[in-house]
mmCIF file of C-alpha atoms in Angstrom:
data_model
loop_
_atom_site.group_PDB
_atom_site.id
_atom_site.type_symbol
_atom_site.label_atom_id
_atom_site.label_comp_id
_atom_site.label_asym_id
_atom_site.label_seq_id
_atom_site.Cartn_x
_atom_site.Cartn_y
_atom_site.Cartn_z
ATOM 1 C CA MET Z 60 172.093 106.288 15.411
ATOM 2 C CA GLU Z 61 176.059 106.276 16.986
ATOM 3 C CA ARG Z 62 178.701 104.780 15.454
ATOM 4 C CA LEU Z 63 179.361 103.108 11.432
ATOM 5 C CA VAL Z 64 181.332 100.548 11.408
ATOM 6 C CA ILE Z 65 182.731 100.716 7.381
ATOM 7 C CA ILE Z 66 183.661 96.806 5.883
ATOM 8 C CA PRO Z 67 185.103 98.184 2.120
ATOM 9 C CA THR Z 68 185.314 94.779 0.099
ATOM 10 C CA TYR Z 69 186.461 93.501 -2.719
ATOM 11 C CA ASN Z 70 185.513 89.627 -3.150
ATOM 12 C CA GLU Z 71 184.200 89.012 -0.615
ATOM 13 C CA LYS Z 72 181.270 86.402 -1.076
ATOM 14 C CA GLU Z 73 182.560 84.000 1.358
ATOM 15 C CA ASN Z 74 182.744 85.836 4.943
ATOM 16 C CA ILE Z 75 180.293 88.960 4.095
ATOM 17 C CA GLU Z 76 177.233 87.892 5.423
ATOM 18 C CA ASN Z 77 178.053 86.681 8.318
ATOM 19 C CA ILE Z 78 180.394 89.269 9.509
ATOM 20 C CA ILE Z 79 177.348 91.824 9.380
ATOM 21 C CA ASN Z 80 174.819 89.652 11.002
ATOM 22 C CA VAL Z 81 177.821 88.803 14.241
ATOM 23 C CA VAL Z 82 178.246 92.483 14.000
ATOM 24 C CA PHE Z 83 174.644 93.274 14.442
ATOM 25 C CA ASP Z 84 173.899 90.390 17.070
ATOM 26 C CA LEU Z 85 176.831 92.346 20.162
ATOM 27 C CA PRO Z 86 175.380 93.925 22.363
ATOM 28 C CA ILE Z 87 175.177 97.888 21.687
ATOM 29 C CA GLU Z 88 174.026 99.208 18.329
ATOM 30 C CA PHE Z 89 176.190 100.253 15.692
ATOM 31 C CA HIS Z 90 175.304 100.451 11.563
ATOM 32 C CA VAL Z 91 177.840 99.054 9.572
ATOM 33 C CA LEU Z 92 177.901 100.879 5.634
ATOM 34 C CA VAL Z 93 180.050 98.613 3.217
ATOM 35 C CA ILE Z 94 182.104 99.829 0.278
ATOM 36 C CA ASP Z 95 181.961 97.805 -3.074
ATOM 37 C CA ASP Z 96 184.846 97.440 -5.872
ATOM 38 C CA GLY Z 97 182.630 96.272 -8.357
ATOM 39 C CA SER Z 98 183.078 92.472 -6.902
ATOM 40 C CA PRO Z 99 182.358 90.154 -10.179
ATOM 41 C CA ASP Z 100 181.611 87.944 -7.587
ATOM 42 C CA GLY Z 101 178.448 88.635 -6.210
ATOM 43 C CA THR Z 102 179.975 90.299 -1.801
ATOM 44 C CA ALA Z 103 177.380 93.319 -3.692
ATOM 45 C CA ASP Z 104 174.850 91.552 -3.659
ATOM 46 C CA ILE Z 105 173.891 89.902 -1.030
ATOM 47 C CA VAL Z 106 174.573 93.101 0.877
ATOM 48 C CA LYS Z 107 172.262 94.355 -0.816
ATOM 49 C CA ARG Z 108 169.895 91.333 0.004
ATOM 50 C CA MET Z 109 170.426 91.752 3.768
ATOM 51 C CA MET Z 110 169.508 95.215 3.256
ATOM 52 C CA ASN Z 111 165.901 93.930 3.212
ATOM 53 C CA GLN Z 112 165.850 93.115 6.435
ATOM 54 C CA HIS Z 113 168.228 95.738 8.285
ATOM 55 C CA SER Z 114 166.951 98.557 5.874
ATOM 56 C CA ASP Z 115 167.386 100.594 8.697
ATOM 57 C CA ARG Z 116 170.724 99.986 9.452
ATOM 58 C CA LEU Z 117 172.629 97.627 7.112
ATOM 59 C CA PHE Z 118 174.201 100.949 3.381
ATOM 60 C CA ILE Z 119 176.461 99.764 0.591
ATOM 61 C CA ILE Z 120 178.196 101.959 -1.864
ATOM 62 C CA GLU Z 121 179.672 100.421 -5.108
ATOM 63 C CA ARG Z 122 182.084 101.507 -6.908
ATOM 64 C CA GLU Z 123 183.343 100.883 -9.780
ATOM 65 C CA GLY Z 124 186.627 98.508 -10.131
ATOM 66 C CA LYS Z 125 188.876 98.572 -7.442
ATOM 67 C CA GLN Z 126 190.466 102.026 -6.889
ATOM 68 C CA GLY Z 127 192.289 101.765 -3.115
ATOM 69 C CA LEU Z 128 191.739 101.245 0.241
ATOM 70 C CA GLY Z 129 191.821 105.017 1.125
ATOM 71 C CA THR Z 130 189.502 106.644 -0.665
ATOM 72 C CA ALA Z 131 186.811 103.609 -0.264
ATOM 73 C CA TYR Z 132 187.501 104.654 3.682
ATOM 74 C CA ILE Z 133 187.614 107.774 2.487
ATOM 75 C CA THR Z 134 185.207 107.581 1.014
ATOM 76 C CA GLY Z 135 183.176 106.294 3.866
ATOM 77 C CA PHE Z 136 184.475 108.558 6.081
ATOM 78 C CA LYS Z 137 182.496 111.019 4.326
ATOM 79 C CA TRP Z 138 179.423 109.609 3.551
ATOM 80 C CA ALA Z 139 179.903 109.115 7.789
ATOM 81 C CA ILE Z 140 179.594 113.109 9.431
ATOM 82 C CA GLU Z 141 177.268 113.616 6.783
ATOM 83 C CA HIS Z 142 174.719 111.302 7.955
ATOM 84 C CA GLN Z 143 176.325 112.085 11.792
ATOM 85 C CA TYR Z 144 177.730 109.768 13.298
ATOM 86 C CA GLU Z 145 179.954 110.200 16.287
ATOM 87 C CA TYR Z 146 182.631 106.894 16.133
ATOM 88 C CA ILE Z 147 183.414 105.508 13.032
ATOM 89 C CA PHE Z 148 184.856 102.642 13.275
ATOM 90 C CA GLU Z 149 187.687 101.334 9.614
ATOM 91 C CA MET Z 150 187.428 97.388 9.897
ATOM 92 C CA ASP Z 151 188.217 94.457 7.406
ATOM 93 C CA ALA Z 152 185.225 91.955 5.960
ATOM 94 C CA ASP Z 153 187.519 88.444 6.936
ATOM 95 C CA PHE Z 154 187.530 88.021 10.404
ATOM 96 C CA SER Z 155 190.659 88.213 10.609
ATOM 97 C CA HIS Z 156 189.086 91.787 12.885
ATOM 98 C CA ASN Z 157 187.073 90.466 15.931
ATOM 99 C CA PRO Z 158 183.738 92.353 15.888
ATOM 100 C CA GLN Z 159 182.986 91.850 19.823
ATOM 101 C CA ASP Z 160 186.843 93.863 19.507
ATOM 102 C CA LEU Z 161 184.716 97.366 17.870
ATOM 103 C CA LEU Z 162 183.209 97.072 22.246
ATOM 104 C CA LYS Z 163 186.544 97.716 23.222
ATOM 105 C CA LEU Z 164 187.322 100.024 20.540
ATOM 106 C CA TYR Z 165 185.006 101.935 21.347
ATOM 107 C CA ASP Z 166 184.548 102.307 24.786
ATOM 108 C CA ALA Z 167 187.858 103.527 24.645
ATOM 109 C CA CYS Z 168 186.893 106.510 23.099
ATOM 110 C CA ALA Z 169 183.519 107.126 24.274
ATOM 111 C CA ASN Z 170 184.288 106.314 27.456
ATOM 112 C CA GLU Z 171 187.859 106.685 28.311
ATOM 113 C CA GLY Z 172 188.995 110.042 26.813
ATOM 114 C CA ALA Z 173 190.697 108.742 23.473
ATOM 115 C CA ASP Z 174 190.014 110.521 20.174
ATOM 116 C CA VAL Z 175 191.666 107.750 17.605
ATOM 117 C CA SER Z 176 191.702 103.242 18.977
ATOM 118 C CA ILE Z 177 193.670 102.043 17.091
ATOM 119 C CA GLY Z 178 193.386 97.810 17.648
ATOM 120 C CA SER Z 179 196.684 96.380 17.855
ATOM 121 C CA ARG Z 180 198.776 93.636 17.706
ATOM 122 C CA TYR Z 181 201.675 94.762 19.006
ATOM 123 C CA ILE Z 182 200.856 97.160 22.069
ATOM 124 C CA THR Z 183 201.555 93.395 24.597
ATOM 125 C CA GLY Z 184 204.157 91.807 22.403
ATOM 126 C CA VAL Z 185 203.060 89.939 18.798
ATOM 127 C CA ASN Z 186 199.762 88.550 18.891
ATOM 128 C CA VAL Z 187 199.433 87.309 14.872
ATOM 129 C CA VAL Z 188 197.343 83.946 14.102
ATOM 130 C CA ASN Z 189 198.010 81.901 10.737
ATOM 131 C CA TRP Z 190 200.320 84.495 9.815
ATOM 132 C CA PRO Z 191 203.977 82.801 8.029
ATOM 133 C CA MET Z 192 206.319 84.252 10.766
ATOM 134 C CA GLY Z 193 208.071 86.661 7.899
ATOM 135 C CA ARG Z 194 205.066 88.294 7.489
ATOM 136 C CA VAL Z 195 205.307 89.073 11.355
ATOM 137 C CA MET Z 196 208.410 90.001 11.278
ATOM 138 C CA MET Z 197 208.103 92.167 8.255
ATOM 139 C CA SER Z 198 204.599 94.309 9.529
ATOM 140 C CA TYR Z 199 206.260 94.235 13.047
ATOM 141 C CA TYR Z 200 209.824 95.588 11.921
ATOM 142 C CA ALA Z 201 207.586 97.826 9.565
ATOM 143 C CA SER Z 202 206.397 99.397 12.478
ATOM 144 C CA MET Z 203 209.095 100.097 14.367
ATOM 145 C CA TYR Z 204 210.876 101.798 11.031
ATOM 146 C CA VAL Z 205 207.557 103.974 10.705
ATOM 147 C CA ARG Z 206 207.477 105.099 14.404
ATOM 148 C CA LEU Z 207 211.544 105.935 14.201
ATOM 149 C CA VAL Z 208 211.049 107.783 11.460
ATOM 150 C CA LEU Z 209 207.420 110.399 12.399
ATOM 151 C CA GLY Z 210 209.081 110.260 16.402
ATOM 152 C CA ILE Z 211 205.426 108.258 16.856
ATOM 153 C CA LYS Z 212 204.672 106.081 19.824
ATOM 154 C CA VAL Z 213 202.086 103.441 17.786
ATOM 155 C CA ARG Z 214 203.285 100.590 18.399
ATOM 156 C CA ASP Z 215 200.993 98.855 15.357
ATOM 157 C CA THR Z 216 200.775 101.949 12.550
ATOM 158 C CA THR Z 217 199.690 99.856 10.095
ATOM 159 C CA ALA Z 218 196.912 99.115 11.674
ATOM 160 C CA GLY Z 219 193.508 98.863 9.772
ATOM 161 C CA PHE Z 220 191.429 97.785 13.004
ATOM 162 C CA VAL Z 221 190.918 102.058 14.188
ATOM 163 C CA CYS Z 222 187.749 103.648 16.004
ATOM 164 C CA TYR Z 223 187.525 108.431 14.999
ATOM 165 C CA ARG Z 224 185.490 110.124 16.570
ATOM 166 C CA ARG Z 225 183.226 112.284 14.335
ATOM 167 C CA GLN Z 226 185.634 115.381 15.121
ATOM 168 C CA VAL Z 227 189.047 114.023 14.042
ATOM 169 C CA LEU Z 228 187.742 113.382 10.587
ATOM 170 C CA GLU Z 229 186.365 116.253 10.539
ATOM 171 C CA THR Z 230 189.167 118.403 10.870
ATOM 172 C CA ILE Z 231 192.429 116.454 9.242
ATOM 173 C CA GLU Z 232 191.420 117.688 5.617
ATOM 174 C CA LEU Z 233 191.256 114.118 4.568
ATOM 175 C CA ASP Z 234 191.614 115.239 0.461
ATOM 176 C CA LYS Z 235 195.289 115.900 1.532
ATOM 177 C CA ILE Z 236 195.616 112.223 2.611
ATOM 178 C CA HIS Z 237 196.330 110.602 -0.725
ATOM 179 C CA PHE Z 238 197.913 107.693 -0.442
ATOM 180 C CA LYS Z 239 196.022 104.006 -0.945
ATOM 181 C CA GLY Z 240 197.476 100.630 0.571
ATOM 182 C CA TYR Z 241 198.971 100.512 3.916
ATOM 183 C CA ALA Z 242 200.385 103.505 4.079
ATOM 184 C CA PHE Z 243 197.334 105.469 4.270
ATOM 185 C CA GLN Z 244 196.375 103.983 7.765
ATOM 186 C CA ILE Z 245 199.904 104.920 8.515
ATOM 187 C CA GLU Z 246 199.097 108.451 7.187
ATOM 188 C CA MET Z 247 195.534 108.573 9.410
ATOM 189 C CA LYS Z 248 197.389 107.568 12.861
ATOM 190 C CA PHE Z 249 200.398 110.133 12.112
ATOM 191 C CA THR Z 250 197.791 112.653 11.127
ATOM 192 C CA SER Z 251 195.029 112.389 13.622
ATOM 193 C CA ILE Z 252 198.546 113.009 16.383
ATOM 194 C CA LYS Z 253 199.698 115.940 13.837
ATOM 195 C CA CYS Z 254 196.077 117.943 14.792
ATOM 196 C CA GLY Z 255 196.894 117.658 18.522
ATOM 197 C CA PHE Z 256 194.127 113.793 19.090
ATOM 198 C CA LYS Z 257 194.977 111.528 21.527
ATOM 199 C CA VAL Z 258 195.683 108.321 20.264
ATOM 200 C CA THR Z 259 195.971 104.843 21.746
ATOM 201 C CA GLU Z 260 196.326 101.249 21.089
ATOM 202 C CA VAL Z 261 193.453 98.323 22.768
ATOM 203 C CA PRO Z 262 195.427 94.862 22.065
ATOM 204 C CA ILE Z 263 193.651 92.207 19.840
ATOM 205 C CA ILE Z 264 194.499 89.421 18.395
ATOM 206 C CA PHE Z 265 194.280 89.550 14.523
ATOM 207 C CA ILE Z 266 193.389 86.036 12.681
ATOM 208 C CA ASN Z 267 194.948 85.707 9.454
ATOM 209 C CA ARG Z 268 191.746 85.379 7.562
ATOM 210 C CA VAL Z 269 190.238 81.549 6.098
ATOM 211 C CA LEU Z 270 188.292 82.764 4.018
ATOM 212 C CA GLY Z 271 189.331 84.094 0.987
ATOM 213 C CA THR Z 272 192.140 85.718 -0.907
ATOM 214 C CA SER Z 273 193.581 88.180 0.870
ATOM 215 C CA LYS Z 274 194.562 91.456 -1.344
ATOM 216 C CA MET Z 275 197.938 92.412 0.073
ATOM 217 C CA SER Z 276 200.944 92.411 -2.372
ATOM 218 C CA GLY Z 277 205.047 93.950 -2.809
ATOM 219 C CA GLY Z 278 203.570 96.896 -4.356
ATOM 220 C CA ILE Z 279 201.454 97.719 -1.199
ATOM 221 C CA PHE Z 280 204.107 97.267 1.323
ATOM 222 C CA SER Z 281 206.725 99.295 -1.065
ATOM 223 C CA GLU Z 282 204.401 101.604 -0.805
ATOM 224 C CA ALA Z 283 204.222 102.585 3.164
ATOM 225 C CA LEU Z 284 207.991 102.123 3.097
ATOM 226 C CA LEU Z 285 208.803 104.674 0.704
ATOM 227 C CA GLY Z 286 205.339 106.474 1.242
ATOM 228 C CA VAL Z 287 207.091 107.285 5.372
ATOM 229 C CA ILE Z 288 210.231 108.598 4.326
ATOM 230 C CA ARG Z 289 207.756 111.100 1.982
ATOM 231 C CA LEU Z 290 205.135 111.773 5.148
ATOM 232 C CA LYS Z 291 207.602 113.098 7.200
ATOM 233 C CA ILE Z 292 209.120 114.844 4.128
ATOM 234 C CA SER Z 293 206.139 116.992 3.997
ATOM 235 C CA SER Z 294 204.885 117.347 7.572
ATOM 236 C CA TRP Z 295 208.353 119.962 7.989
ATOM 237 C CA PHE Z 296 206.078 122.066 5.642
ATOM 238 C CA ARG Z 297 202.918 122.186 6.635
ATOM 239 C CA LYS Z 298 200.179 122.993 9.297
ATOM 240 C CA TYR Z 299 198.338 120.901 10.438
ATOM 241 C CA PRO Z 300 194.203 121.652 12.156
ATOM 242 C CA GLN Z 301 194.762 121.137 15.244
ATOM 243 C CA LYS Z 302 191.687 119.771 17.769
ATOM 244 C CA LYS Z 303 189.292 122.400 18.521
ATOM 245 C CA GLU Z 304 188.546 121.494 22.612
ATOM 246 C CA GLU Z 305 184.766 120.887 22.907
ATOM 247 C CA VAL Z 306 183.187 123.644 25.523
ATOM 248 C CA GLN Z 307 181.775 121.355 28.308
ATOM 249 C CA ILE Z 308 177.481 122.707 29.181
ATOM 250 C CA SER Z 309 177.141 122.575 32.570
#
C-alpha cells in the first residue's frame, strides 16, 4: 500500500468516525493511522470499534497524555517508514482540512514531481472560512514573518495539511526535529528545503472546525515566533543530509 494519512487526536469523538469514513470513501485507497494522546472522551474507543470493520487499513497508536503535535507526527512518520508507505500525509481530525484535497496533494507528489506538497491557505490569497479576522491576520502575517526570517518561498509555513514522499522522512533526521507545536510544521518544511527536496503548495480552502474544541493557544503561537529565530541560527551550524537522486531503471 502506498498512501497513509496520519491523524493526531485529542478529544475528537465528534469528528473521528466521520473523517475516517470520508477518507475511506475516496476514489483511491488511503490507509489511516490515528495517534491518540489519551483522549478522555473515548476517541480511541471509537477508532478501535471501527478497526473491527477496517482491520486492513485503519490503525491506532495510543499514547499517555498530551505529548504535543510534533511528537505525534514523528511517531506516525516512523511507523509509516517501518511499514513502507510511499506517501505519508498529515491531516487534522476536525474537517478543517477537506479530505477530498488529499487527492490533490497526492497528485502533486506522485505525478507532478514534488517531494513535499502543502495544502496552502495563502497561495491564492487568503482562503480561510469561519476564523475571526484577528486570527486570520495573525496567521497570515506570521507566515510572512517566517518567510522573511528563514528565506524560504513557502507562503503557508504553519500549514498542517501536507504530503511527504517517504524519501523525505527517511532523509531529514526525524530525531533532530525538536519543536512540538506549530513551530514543528515550520521546522519540517524548512528542513525539507535545506535537504534539497522540492516543496510545492497546492491551494485549499481551510474551514474552521464546527465540532469539538480548538487546540490553538498563545503558547503554541509564541513558540513558533521565537522558534523561527532559533531555527535560523542553528541552521548556520548544521550540515543537512541531502536528497539522493533516484536511479531510473529503463
